Coordinates of C-alpha atoms and ligand atoms in Angstrom, one line a residue:
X970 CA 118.5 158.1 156.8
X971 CA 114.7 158.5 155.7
X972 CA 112.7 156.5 158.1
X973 CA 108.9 156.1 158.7
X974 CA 107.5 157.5 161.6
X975 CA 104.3 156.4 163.1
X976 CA 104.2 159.3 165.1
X977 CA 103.8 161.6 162.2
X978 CA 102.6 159.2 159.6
X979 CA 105.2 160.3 157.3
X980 CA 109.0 159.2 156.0
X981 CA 111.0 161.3 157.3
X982 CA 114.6 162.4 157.6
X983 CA 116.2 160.8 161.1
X984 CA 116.9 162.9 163.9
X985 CA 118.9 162.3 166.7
X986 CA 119.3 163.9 170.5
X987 CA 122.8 163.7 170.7
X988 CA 125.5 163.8 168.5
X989 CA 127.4 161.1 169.5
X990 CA 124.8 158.6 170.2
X991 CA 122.0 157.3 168.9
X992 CA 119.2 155.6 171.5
X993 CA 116.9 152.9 170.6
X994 CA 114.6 151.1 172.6
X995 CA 112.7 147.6 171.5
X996 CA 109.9 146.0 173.0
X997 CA 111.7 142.4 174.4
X998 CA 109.7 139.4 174.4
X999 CA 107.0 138.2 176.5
X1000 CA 108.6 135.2 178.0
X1001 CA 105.8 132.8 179.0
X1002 CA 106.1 131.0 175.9
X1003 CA 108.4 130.1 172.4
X1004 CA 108.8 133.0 170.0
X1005 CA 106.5 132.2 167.0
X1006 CA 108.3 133.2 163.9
X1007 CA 106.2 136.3 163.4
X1008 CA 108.0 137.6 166.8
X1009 CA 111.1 136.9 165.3
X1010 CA 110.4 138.8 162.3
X1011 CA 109.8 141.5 164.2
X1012 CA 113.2 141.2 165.6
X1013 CA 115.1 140.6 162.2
X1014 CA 113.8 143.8 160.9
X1015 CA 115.1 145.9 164.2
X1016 CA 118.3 143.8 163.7
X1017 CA 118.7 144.9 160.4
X1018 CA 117.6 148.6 161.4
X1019 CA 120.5 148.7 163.9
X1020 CA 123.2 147.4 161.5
X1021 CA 122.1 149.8 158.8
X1022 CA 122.4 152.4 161.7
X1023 CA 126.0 151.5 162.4
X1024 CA 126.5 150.9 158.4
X1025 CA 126.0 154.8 158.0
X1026 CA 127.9 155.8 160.7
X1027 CA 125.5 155.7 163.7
X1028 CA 127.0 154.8 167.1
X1029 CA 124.0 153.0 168.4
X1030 CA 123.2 152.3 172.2
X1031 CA 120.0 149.9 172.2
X1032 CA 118.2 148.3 175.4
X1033 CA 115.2 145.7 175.1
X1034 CA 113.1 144.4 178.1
X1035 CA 111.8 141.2 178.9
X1036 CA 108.7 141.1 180.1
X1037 CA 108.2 138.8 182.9
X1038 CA 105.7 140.3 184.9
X1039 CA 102.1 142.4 183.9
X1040 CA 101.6 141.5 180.5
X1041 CA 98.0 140.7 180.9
X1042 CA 96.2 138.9 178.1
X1043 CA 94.2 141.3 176.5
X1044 CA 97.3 143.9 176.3
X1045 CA 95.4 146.5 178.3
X1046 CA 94.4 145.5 181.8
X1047 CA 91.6 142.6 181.7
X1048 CA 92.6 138.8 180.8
X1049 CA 94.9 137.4 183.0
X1050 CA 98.8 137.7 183.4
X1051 CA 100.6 136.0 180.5
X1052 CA 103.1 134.8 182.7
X1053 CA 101.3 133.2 185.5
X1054 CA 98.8 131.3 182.6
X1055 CA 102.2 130.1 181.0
X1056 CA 103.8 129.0 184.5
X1057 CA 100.3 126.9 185.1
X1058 CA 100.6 125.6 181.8
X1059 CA 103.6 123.8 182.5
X1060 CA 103.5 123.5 186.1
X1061 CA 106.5 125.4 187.0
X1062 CA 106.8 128.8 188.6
X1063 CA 106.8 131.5 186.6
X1064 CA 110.5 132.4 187.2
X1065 CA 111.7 129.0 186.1
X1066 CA 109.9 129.5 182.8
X1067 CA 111.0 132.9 182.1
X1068 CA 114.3 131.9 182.3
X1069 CA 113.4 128.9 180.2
X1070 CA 112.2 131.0 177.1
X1071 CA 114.2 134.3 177.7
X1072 CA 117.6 131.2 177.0
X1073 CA 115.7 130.1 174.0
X1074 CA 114.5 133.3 172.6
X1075 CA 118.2 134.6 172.4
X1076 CA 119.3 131.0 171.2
X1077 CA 116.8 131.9 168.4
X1078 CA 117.8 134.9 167.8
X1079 CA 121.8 133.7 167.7
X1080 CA 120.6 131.5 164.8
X1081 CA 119.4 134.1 162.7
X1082 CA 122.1 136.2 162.9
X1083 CA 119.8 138.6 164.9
X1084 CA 122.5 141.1 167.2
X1085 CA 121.8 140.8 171.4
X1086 CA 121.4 144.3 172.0
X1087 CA 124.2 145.8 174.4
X1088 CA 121.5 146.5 177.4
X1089 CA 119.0 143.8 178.0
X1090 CA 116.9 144.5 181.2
X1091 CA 114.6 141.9 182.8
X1092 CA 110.9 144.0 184.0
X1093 CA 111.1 142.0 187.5
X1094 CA 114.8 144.1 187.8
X1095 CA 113.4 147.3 187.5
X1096 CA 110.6 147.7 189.8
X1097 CA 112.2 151.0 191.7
X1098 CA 112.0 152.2 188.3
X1099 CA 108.2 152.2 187.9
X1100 CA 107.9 153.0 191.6
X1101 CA 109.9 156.3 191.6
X1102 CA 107.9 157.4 188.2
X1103 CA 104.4 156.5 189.6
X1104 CA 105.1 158.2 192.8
X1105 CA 106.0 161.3 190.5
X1106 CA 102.5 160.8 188.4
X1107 CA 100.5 160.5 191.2
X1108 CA 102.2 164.3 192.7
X1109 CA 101.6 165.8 189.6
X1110 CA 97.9 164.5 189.4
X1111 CA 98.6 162.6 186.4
X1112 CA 97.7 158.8 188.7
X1113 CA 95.0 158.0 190.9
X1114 CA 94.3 155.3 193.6
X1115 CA 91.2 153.5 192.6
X1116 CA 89.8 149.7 193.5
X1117 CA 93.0 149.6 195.0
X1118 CA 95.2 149.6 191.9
X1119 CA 97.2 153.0 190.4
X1120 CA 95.8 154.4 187.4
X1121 CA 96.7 157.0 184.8
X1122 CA 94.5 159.6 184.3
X1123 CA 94.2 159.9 180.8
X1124 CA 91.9 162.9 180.9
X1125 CA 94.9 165.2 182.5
X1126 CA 96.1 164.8 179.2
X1127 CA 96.1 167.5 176.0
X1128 CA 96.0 164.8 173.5
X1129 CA 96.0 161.1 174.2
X1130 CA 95.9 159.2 170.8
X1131 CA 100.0 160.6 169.5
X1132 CA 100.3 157.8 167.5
X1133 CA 97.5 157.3 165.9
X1134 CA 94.1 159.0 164.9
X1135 CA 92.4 156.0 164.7
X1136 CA 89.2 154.7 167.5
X1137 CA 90.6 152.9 170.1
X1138 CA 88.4 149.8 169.4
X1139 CA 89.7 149.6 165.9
X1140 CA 92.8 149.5 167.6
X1141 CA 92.7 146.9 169.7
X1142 CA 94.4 144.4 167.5
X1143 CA 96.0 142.6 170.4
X1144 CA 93.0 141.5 172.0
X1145 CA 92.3 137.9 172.3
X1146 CA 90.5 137.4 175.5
X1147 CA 87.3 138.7 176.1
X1148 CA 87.0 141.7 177.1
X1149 CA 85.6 143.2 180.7
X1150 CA 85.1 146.4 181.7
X1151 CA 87.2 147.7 184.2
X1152 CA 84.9 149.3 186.6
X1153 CA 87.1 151.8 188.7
X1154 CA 88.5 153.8 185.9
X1155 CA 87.5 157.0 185.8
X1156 CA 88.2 156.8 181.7
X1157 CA 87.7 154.2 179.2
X1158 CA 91.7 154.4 178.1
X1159 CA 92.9 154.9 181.7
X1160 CA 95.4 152.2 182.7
X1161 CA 97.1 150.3 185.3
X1162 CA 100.3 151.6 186.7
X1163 CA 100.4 149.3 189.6
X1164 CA 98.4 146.6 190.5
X1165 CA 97.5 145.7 194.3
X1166 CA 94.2 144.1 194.0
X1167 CA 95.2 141.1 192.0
X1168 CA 92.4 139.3 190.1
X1169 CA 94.5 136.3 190.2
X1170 CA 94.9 134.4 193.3
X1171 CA 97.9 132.6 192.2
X1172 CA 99.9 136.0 191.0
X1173 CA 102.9 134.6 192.4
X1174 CA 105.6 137.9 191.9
X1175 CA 105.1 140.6 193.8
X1176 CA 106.3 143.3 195.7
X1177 CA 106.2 145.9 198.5
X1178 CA 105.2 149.5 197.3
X1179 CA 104.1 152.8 198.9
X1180 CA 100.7 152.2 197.0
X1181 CA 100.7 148.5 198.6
X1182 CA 101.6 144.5 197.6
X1183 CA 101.6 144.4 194.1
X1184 CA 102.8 144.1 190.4
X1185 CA 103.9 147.0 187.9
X1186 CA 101.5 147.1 184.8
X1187 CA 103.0 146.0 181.4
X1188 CA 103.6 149.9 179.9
X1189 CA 105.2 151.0 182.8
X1190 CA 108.1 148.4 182.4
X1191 CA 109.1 149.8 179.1
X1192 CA 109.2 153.7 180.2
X1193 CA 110.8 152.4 183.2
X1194 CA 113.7 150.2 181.2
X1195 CA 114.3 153.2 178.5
X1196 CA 114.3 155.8 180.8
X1197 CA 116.5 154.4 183.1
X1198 CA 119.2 153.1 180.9
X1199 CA 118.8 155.2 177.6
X1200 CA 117.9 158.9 179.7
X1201 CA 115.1 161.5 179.1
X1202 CA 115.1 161.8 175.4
X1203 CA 114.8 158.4 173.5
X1204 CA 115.8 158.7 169.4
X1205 CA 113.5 155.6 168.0
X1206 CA 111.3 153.2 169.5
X1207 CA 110.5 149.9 167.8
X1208 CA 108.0 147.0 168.4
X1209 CA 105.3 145.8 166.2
X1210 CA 102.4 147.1 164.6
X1211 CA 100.1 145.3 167.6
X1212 CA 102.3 147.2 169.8
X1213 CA 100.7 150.6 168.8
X1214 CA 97.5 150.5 170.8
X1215 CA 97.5 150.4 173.8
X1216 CA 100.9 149.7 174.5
X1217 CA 103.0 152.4 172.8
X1218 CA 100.0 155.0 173.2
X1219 CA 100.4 154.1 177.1
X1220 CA 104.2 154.5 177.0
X1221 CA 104.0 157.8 175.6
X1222 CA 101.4 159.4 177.8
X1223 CA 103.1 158.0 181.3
X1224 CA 106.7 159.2 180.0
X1225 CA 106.3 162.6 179.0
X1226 CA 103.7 163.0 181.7
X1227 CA 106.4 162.5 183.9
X1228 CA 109.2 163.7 182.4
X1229 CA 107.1 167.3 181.2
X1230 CA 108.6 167.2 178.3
X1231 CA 108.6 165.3 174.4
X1232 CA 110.6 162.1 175.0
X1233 CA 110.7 160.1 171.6
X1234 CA 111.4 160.7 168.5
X1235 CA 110.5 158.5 166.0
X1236 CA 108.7 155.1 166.1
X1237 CA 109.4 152.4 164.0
X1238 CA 106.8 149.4 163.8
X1239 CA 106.8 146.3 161.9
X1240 CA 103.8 144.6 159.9
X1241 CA 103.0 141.6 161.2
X1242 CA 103.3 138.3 159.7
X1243 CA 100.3 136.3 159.0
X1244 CA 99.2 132.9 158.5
X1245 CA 96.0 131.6 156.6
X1246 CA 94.8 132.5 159.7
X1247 CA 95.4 135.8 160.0
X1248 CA 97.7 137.2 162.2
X1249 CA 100.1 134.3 163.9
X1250 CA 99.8 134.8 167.6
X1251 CA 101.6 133.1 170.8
X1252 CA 97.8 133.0 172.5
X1253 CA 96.5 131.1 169.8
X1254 CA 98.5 128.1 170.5
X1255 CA 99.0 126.7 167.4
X1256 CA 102.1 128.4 166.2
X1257 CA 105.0 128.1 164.4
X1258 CA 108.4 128.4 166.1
X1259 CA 111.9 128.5 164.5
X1260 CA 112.8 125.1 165.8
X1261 CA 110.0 123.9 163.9
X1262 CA 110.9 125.1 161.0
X1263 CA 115.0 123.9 161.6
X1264 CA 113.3 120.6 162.1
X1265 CA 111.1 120.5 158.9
X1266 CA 115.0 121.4 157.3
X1267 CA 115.1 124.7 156.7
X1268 CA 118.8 126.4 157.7
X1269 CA 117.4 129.6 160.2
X1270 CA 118.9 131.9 157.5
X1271 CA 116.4 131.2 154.9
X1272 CA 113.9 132.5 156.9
X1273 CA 115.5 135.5 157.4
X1274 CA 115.8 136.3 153.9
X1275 CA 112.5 135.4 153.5
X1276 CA 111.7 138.5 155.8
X1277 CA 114.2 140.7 154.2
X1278 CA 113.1 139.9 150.8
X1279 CA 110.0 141.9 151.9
X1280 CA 109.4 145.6 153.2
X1281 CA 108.8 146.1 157.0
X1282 CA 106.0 148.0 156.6
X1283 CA 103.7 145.7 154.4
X1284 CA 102.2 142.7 155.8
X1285 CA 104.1 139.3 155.4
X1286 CA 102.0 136.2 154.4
X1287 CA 103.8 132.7 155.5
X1288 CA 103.2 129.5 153.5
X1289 CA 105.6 127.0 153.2
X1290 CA 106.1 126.8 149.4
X1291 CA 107.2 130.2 149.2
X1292 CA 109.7 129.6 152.2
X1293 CA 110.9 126.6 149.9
X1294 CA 111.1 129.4 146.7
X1295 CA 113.6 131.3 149.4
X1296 CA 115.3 128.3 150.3
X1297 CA 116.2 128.0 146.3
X1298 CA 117.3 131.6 146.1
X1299 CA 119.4 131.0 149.4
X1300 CA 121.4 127.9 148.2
X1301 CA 121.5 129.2 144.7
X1302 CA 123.1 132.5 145.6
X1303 CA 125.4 130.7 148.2
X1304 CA 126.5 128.7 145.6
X1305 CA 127.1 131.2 143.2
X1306 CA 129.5 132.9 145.7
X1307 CA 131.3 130.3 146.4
X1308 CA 132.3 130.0 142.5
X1309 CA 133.6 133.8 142.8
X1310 CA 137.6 133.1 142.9
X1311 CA 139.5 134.9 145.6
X1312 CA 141.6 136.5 142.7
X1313 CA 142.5 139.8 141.5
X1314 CA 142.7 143.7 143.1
X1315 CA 140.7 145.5 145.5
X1316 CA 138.7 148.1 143.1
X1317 CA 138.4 151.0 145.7
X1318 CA 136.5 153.1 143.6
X1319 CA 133.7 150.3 142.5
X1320 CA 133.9 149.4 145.7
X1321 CA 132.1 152.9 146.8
X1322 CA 129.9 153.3 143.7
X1323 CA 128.5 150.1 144.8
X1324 CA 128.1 150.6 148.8
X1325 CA 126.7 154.1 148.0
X1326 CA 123.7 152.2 146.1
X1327 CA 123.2 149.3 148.7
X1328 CA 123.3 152.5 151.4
X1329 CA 120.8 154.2 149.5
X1330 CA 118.1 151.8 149.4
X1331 CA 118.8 150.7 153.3
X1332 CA 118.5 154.8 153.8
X1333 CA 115.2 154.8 151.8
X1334 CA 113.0 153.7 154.5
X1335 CA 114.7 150.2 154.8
X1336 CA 113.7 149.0 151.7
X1337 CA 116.2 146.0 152.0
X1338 CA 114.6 144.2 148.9
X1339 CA 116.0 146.4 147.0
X1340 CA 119.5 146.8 148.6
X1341 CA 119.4 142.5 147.8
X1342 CA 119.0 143.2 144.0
X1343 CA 122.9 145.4 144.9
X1344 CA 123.9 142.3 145.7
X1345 CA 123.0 140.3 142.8
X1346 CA 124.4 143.4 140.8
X1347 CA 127.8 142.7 142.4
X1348 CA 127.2 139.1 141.7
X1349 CA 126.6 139.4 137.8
X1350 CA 129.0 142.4 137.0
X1351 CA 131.7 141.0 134.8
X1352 CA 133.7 144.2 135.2
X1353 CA 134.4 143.4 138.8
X1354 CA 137.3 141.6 140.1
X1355 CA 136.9 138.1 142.5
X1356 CA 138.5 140.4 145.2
X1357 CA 136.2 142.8 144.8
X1358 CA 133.2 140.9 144.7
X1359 CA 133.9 139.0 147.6
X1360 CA 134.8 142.3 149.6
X1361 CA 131.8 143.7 148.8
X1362 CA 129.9 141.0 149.5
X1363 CA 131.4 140.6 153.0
X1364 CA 130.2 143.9 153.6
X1365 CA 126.9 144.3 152.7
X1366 CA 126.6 141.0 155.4
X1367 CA 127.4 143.3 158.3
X1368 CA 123.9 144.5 157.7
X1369 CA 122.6 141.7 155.9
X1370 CA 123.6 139.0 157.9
X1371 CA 123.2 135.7 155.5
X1372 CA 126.3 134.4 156.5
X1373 CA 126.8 135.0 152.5
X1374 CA 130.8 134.4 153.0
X1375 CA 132.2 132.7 155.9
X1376 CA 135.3 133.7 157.3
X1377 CA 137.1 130.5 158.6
X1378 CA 139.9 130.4 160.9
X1379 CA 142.3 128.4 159.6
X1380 CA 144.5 127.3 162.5
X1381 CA 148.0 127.1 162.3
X1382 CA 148.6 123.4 162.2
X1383 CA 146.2 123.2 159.7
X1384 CA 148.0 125.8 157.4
X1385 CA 151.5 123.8 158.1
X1386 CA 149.9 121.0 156.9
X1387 CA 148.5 122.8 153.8
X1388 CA 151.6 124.2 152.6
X1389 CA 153.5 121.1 153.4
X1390 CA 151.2 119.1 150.8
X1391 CA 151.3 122.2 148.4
X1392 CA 154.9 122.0 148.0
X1393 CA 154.7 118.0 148.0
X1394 CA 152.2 118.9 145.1
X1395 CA 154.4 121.1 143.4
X1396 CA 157.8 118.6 143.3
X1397 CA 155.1 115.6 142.1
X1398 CA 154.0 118.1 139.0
X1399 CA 157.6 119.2 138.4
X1400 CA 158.5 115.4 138.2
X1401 CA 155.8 114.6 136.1
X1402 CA 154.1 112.7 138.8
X1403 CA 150.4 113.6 138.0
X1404 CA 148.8 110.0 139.6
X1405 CA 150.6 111.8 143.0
X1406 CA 149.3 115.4 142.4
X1407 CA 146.0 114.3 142.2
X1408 CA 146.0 111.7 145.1
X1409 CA 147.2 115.0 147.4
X1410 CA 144.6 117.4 145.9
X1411 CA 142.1 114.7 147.0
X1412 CA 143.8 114.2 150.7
X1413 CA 144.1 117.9 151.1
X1414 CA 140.1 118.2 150.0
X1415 CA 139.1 115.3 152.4
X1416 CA 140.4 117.7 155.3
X1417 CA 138.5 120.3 153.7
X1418 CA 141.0 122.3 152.2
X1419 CA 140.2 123.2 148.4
X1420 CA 143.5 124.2 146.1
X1421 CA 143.6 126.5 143.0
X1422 CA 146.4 126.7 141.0
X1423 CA 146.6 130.3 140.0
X1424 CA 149.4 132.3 137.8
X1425 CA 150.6 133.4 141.3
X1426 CA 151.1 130.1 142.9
X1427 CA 148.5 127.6 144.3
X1428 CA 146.7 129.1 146.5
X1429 CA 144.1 127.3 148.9
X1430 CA 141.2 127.9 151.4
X1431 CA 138.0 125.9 153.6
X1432 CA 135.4 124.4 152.1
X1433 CA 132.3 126.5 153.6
Ligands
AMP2215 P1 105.3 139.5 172.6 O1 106.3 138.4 173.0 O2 103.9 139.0 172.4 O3 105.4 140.6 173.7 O4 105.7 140.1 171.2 C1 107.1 140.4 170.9 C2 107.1 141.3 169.7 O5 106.6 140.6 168.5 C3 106.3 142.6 169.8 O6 107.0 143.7 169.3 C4 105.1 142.3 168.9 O7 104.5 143.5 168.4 C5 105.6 141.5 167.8 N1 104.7 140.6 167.2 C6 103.7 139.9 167.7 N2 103.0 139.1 166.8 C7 103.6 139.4 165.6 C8 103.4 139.0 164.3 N3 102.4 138.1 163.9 N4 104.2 139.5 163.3 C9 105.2 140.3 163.6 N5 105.4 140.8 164.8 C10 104.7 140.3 165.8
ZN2216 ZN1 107.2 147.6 175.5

């Protein structure tokens, strides 16, 4: 698998720690307010990152967070806490709204077909975690106490910027509030570890430290989560490009200050999408959400094709005619694999000619575009059996995930039935009686069940 890394700023071939496993960590959702569909396309693009993992033969062990405490507006340490402006917002405390959006985050992501990964860890459930690894900072001189809050020193450091070369205010793409200077760092990039004195009067989760009543910061949750459920050395690390600086920067410096040694791998960002706008963001208010666009009539699935129909790396502009261009291609390639018959043999050695291409493209840096156009080449080849079509097809969708061929369980009264009429069918045809044939093809269709007389017999199956 060729992937991009950010930490090298090249594609290249994957490595992993272990043998057995691969580890993958994902930046979870802050939960203070609806995914915007940007989010989610960030988390359609992991999706398909794990599945195309497991396609090749990876066994994958991922873990996300979900942030519920620390993520302060500004994604560095000014602005307020995310979670706290969300809870007043809605007048509700801020646990009763995380649990509110964490539900409907994962109901959004059950909708598009977008895998819960097997560890999912809240921030507000780890907070030994961050304790035990800023106690060990602030031994090895990498944390100081200042203004009453823990920092980390970023001048103990050799190099600072490991993912990027670039000026830290160029950087600062998640910004949105204005920014204030933090007056007891010692260094412009130092951070929070733990906060004690609270700018907010209404912080309402905290908790009892050895560096006093407080809150964790926002990186420290993610070293905490992946280095407590997914060990010392971490394979890749996803999020979004916003996640870069400070975020990811921050990660890196705190873990492998602690640990004393390289802790990940590669990292794996996706572009964002944008709107007229620019980039779509939760702070801006005025975003869009997948229930929105469920309710305009889109099916969730057309959106993710939308996304896959585009590289991860390159930026993703939203407008709704070209979501309606997708929702053409969607119900025109549905369609067109529904009119494949169920008929002929398994061709084993197509079969491999053809997942060896659709592997190759999903190994070439995830350039699922181009493992869609296998598809369509599966589609048109007229040297290809229904069987084989449909087999393949089914396939690719353990990475694709279009629902492109439903299975339906066909229950056993339902199959009784079925058969019962087929063989009622049968005797009407023998006896000439066609008026009767048709009038059961029709009663069989109205439960959904669509016959095909074929040279071995009629055969039937659901309507999807
Ligand atoms: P948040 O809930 O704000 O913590 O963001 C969740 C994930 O969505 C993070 O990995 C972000 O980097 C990513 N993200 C935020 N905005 C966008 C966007 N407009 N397009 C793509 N990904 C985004
Ligand atoms: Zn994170």
């Amino acid at each position: 698998m060729n992937l991009y890394n950010t930490k090298t700023g090249t594609i290249e071939p994957l490595k992993t720690h272990d043998d057995k496993e691969l580890t993958m960590y994902t930046c979870g959702p802050t939960v203070y307010h609806y995914a915007h569909i940007g989010n989610l396309r960030c988390y359609i693009m992991e999706d398909i990152l794990e599945k195309t993992l497991n396609y090749i033969g990876y066994n994958v062990k991922r873990c996300m967070n979900i942030t519920d405490v620390g993520h302060l507006s500004s994604d560095g340490d000014t602005g307020v806490d995310k979670m706290v402006k969300g809870a007043e917002r809605e007048h509700k405390t801020v646990l009763e709204i995380a649990q509110f959006y964490t539900d409907k985050f994962f109901e959004d992501c059950a909708k598009l077909n977008i895998k819960k990964p097997e560890i999912v860890s809240k921030a507000t459930d780890n907070i030994d975690e961050y304790i035990k690894i800023i106690n060990r900072l602030l031994e090895k001189g990498y944390a100081y106490k200042s203004g009453d809050n823990i920092y980390f020193d970023t001048s103990k450091l050799d190099e600072y910027y490991t993912l990027t070369n670039h000026d830290a205010n160029e950087l600062l793409v998640g910004v949105r509030d204005s920014v204030t200077k933090d007056e007891f760092k010692k260094n412009q990039n130092d951070f929070v570890l733990w906060f004690t004195k609270s700018k907010f009067s209404n912080q309402e989760l905290k908790w009892n430290s050895p560096f006093g009543y407080g809150y964790p910061g926002w990186h420290i949750e993610c070293s905490g989560i992946s280095l407590k459920y997914l060990g010392e050395y971490l394979d890749i690390h996803c999020g979004g490009v916003d996640n870069i600086f400070p975020h990811h920067t921050n990660e890196i410096a705190q873990s492998e200050a602690y640990l004393g040694h390289k802790w990940c791998n590669t990292w794996f960002h996706v572009e964002h999408l944008n709107d007229k706008f620019g980039k779509m963001s939760k702070s801006k208010g005025d975003f869009l959400s997948l229930d929105y666009l469920i309710e305009k009539g889109y099916n969730p699935l057309v959106y993710r094709l939308f996304c896959l129909n585009s590289h991860y790396r390159s930026q993703l502009l939203f407008a709704f005619d070209s979501l309606d261009s997708t929702k053409k291609q969607y119900d025109k390639l549905i369609d067109r694999i529904n009119n494949i018959p169920d008929e002929g043999i398994e061709e084993i050695d197509k079969i491999k000619t053809y997942q060896d291409n659709f592997k190759q493209y999903l190994m070439d840096d995830l350039n699922t575009a181009n493992a869609m156009t296998v598809l369509y080449d599966v589609i048109k080849d007229d040297n290809l059996s229904g069987k084989t079509k449909r087999s393949l097809i089914k396939d690719f969708d353990k990475v694709l995930s279009l629902d492109l061929i439903k299975e339906v369980e066909i229950d056993d009264q339902l199959k009784n039935y079925a058969l019962e009429k087929i063989e009622e069918r049968k005797i009407a045809k023998e006896n000439k009686d066609y008026a009767k044939a048709d009038l059961i093809r029709e009663e069989l269709a109205s439960k959904g069940i669509i016959i095909k007389d074929t040279k071995e017999g009629t055969m039937f199956s659901l309507k999807q």
